[in-house]
Short mmCIF file of C-alpha atoms in Angstrom, two decimals:
data_model
loop_
_atom_site.label_atom_id
_atom_site.label_comp_id
_atom_site.label_asym_id
_atom_site.label_seq_id
_atom_site.Cartn_x
_atom_site.Cartn_y
_atom_site.Cartn_z
CA TYR A 252 0.05 -0.60 -0.53
CA GLU A 253 1.50 3.49 -0.56
CA ALA A 254 0.04 7.20 0.62
CA ASN A 255 0.26 10.48 -1.49
CA LYS A 256 0.00 14.14 -0.48
CA SER A 257 0.51 16.78 -1.98
CA ARG A 258 1.06 20.47 -1.79
CA THR A 259 1.33 23.77 -3.24
CA TYR A 260 3.52 26.80 -0.96
CA PRO A 261 4.34 30.07 -2.38
CA VAL A 262 8.49 30.05 -2.23
CA PRO A 263 11.28 29.78 -4.32
CA LEU A 264 11.87 26.14 -5.46
CA ALA A 265 15.16 25.90 -3.54
CA ARG A 266 14.00 27.09 -0.66
CA LEU A 267 11.10 24.97 -0.70
CA TYR A 268 13.49 22.09 -1.87
CA ARG A 269 15.40 23.13 1.59
CA GLY A 270 13.07 22.70 3.64
CA PHE A 271 13.11 18.78 3.29
CA SER A 272 16.72 19.04 2.81
CA ASP A 273 18.62 20.86 5.56
CA LYS A 274 18.63 18.96 8.69
CA ARG A 275 17.56 21.99 10.69
CA ASN A 276 14.77 23.40 9.24
CA ARG A 277 12.78 19.62 8.94
CA ALA A 278 13.46 19.63 12.07
CA LYS A 279 11.26 22.10 12.63
CA TRP A 280 7.98 20.50 11.42
CA LEU A 281 9.57 16.62 11.27
CA PRO A 282 10.24 16.82 15.19
CA GLY A 283 12.06 13.35 16.20
CA VAL A 284 12.03 11.54 12.55
CA ASP A 285 15.54 10.50 12.11
CA LEU A 286 14.98 9.47 8.60
CA THR A 287 18.08 8.40 6.05
CA ILE A 288 18.14 10.16 2.79
CA ARG A 289 19.47 7.17 0.30
CA THR A 290 19.06 9.79 -3.35
CA ALA A 291 19.01 13.24 -3.56
CA THR A 292 18.77 15.35 -6.95
CA LYS A 293 19.00 19.02 -6.45
CA ASP A 294 16.01 20.77 -6.76
CA LYS A 295 14.00 18.17 -8.03
CA SER A 296 13.47 14.59 -6.64
CA MET A 297 14.90 12.15 -3.01
CA ARG A 298 14.26 8.69 -2.00
CA ILE A 299 14.33 8.08 1.73
CA THR A 300 14.35 5.35 3.69
CA TRP A 301 12.00 5.70 6.54
CA PRO A 302 12.88 4.77 10.67
CA ASP A 303 10.47 1.78 10.04
CA GLY A 304 11.96 0.30 6.82
CA THR A 305 9.50 2.17 4.40
CA SER A 306 9.83 4.34 1.61
CA VAL A 307 9.33 7.47 0.83
CA VAL A 308 9.69 9.44 -2.56
CA VAL A 309 9.35 13.28 -2.67
CA GLY A 310 9.24 15.32 -5.78
CA PHE A 311 9.22 19.09 -6.67
CA LEU A 312 8.69 20.92 -8.81
CA SER A 313 8.34 24.65 -9.92
CA LYS A 314 5.16 26.55 -10.55
CA GLY A 315 6.57 29.95 -12.31
CA SER A 316 7.38 32.78 -10.59
CA GLY A 317 7.63 31.96 -5.94
CA LYS A 318 5.22 29.97 -6.59
CA THR A 319 6.21 25.43 -5.80
CA SER A 320 4.71 22.41 -5.66
CA VAL A 321 6.16 18.92 -3.58
CA GLN A 322 4.39 15.88 -3.77
CA VAL A 323 5.13 12.81 -0.48
CA GLN A 324 4.79 9.47 -1.75
CA HIS A 325 5.35 6.45 0.72
CA GLY A 326 4.59 3.41 -0.13
CA LYS A 327 5.87 -0.31 1.28
CA LEU A 328 2.73 -0.10 3.60
CA PRO A 329 1.40 -3.18 5.36
CA ASP A 330 -2.02 -2.29 5.06
CA LYS A 331 -4.75 0.18 3.58
CA ALA A 332 -5.17 1.36 7.30
CA ALA A 333 -1.72 1.96 7.00
CA ALA A 334 -2.17 4.00 4.30
CA ASP A 335 -4.88 6.17 5.63
CA LYS A 336 -2.79 6.91 8.68
CA VAL A 337 -0.13 8.03 7.08
CA LYS A 338 -1.75 10.50 4.47
CA THR A 339 -3.08 11.58 7.83
CA PHE A 340 0.25 12.56 9.33
CA TRP A 341 1.70 14.02 6.19
CA GLY A 342 -1.56 16.47 5.48
CA GLU A 343 -0.80 17.64 9.50
CA ARG A 344 3.50 17.50 8.07
CA LEU A 345 2.56 19.52 5.34
CA GLY A 346 0.44 21.96 7.34
CA ALA A 347 3.56 22.71 8.64
CA LEU A 348 5.74 23.33 7.22
CA ALA A 349 3.74 26.18 5.66
CA GLU A 350 4.61 27.52 8.87
CA VAL A 351 8.03 27.18 8.87
CA LEU A 352 8.07 28.73 5.96
CA ALA A 353 5.99 31.55 5.74
#
């Protein structure tokens, strides 16, 4: 199973990417999560191993000047209940990221 969540922010691409790639920035909106970034293409995408061993793929897309979207795909989940829980989690965390970026 997998869960997908996306959001658009009124910030430049590089700033949104740093929100994910920089450990200190990430800790502000994703506290207590010790994830591993397996691969990353600057300002484009990253593949992450979540602490429970599941997989997260994050994609970034510029929507013009000062507007960027991010899509999170969290996979290798055990069942639909876990997927629903993770989708809610990402919705909350992307909301927290909006506050950090503001």
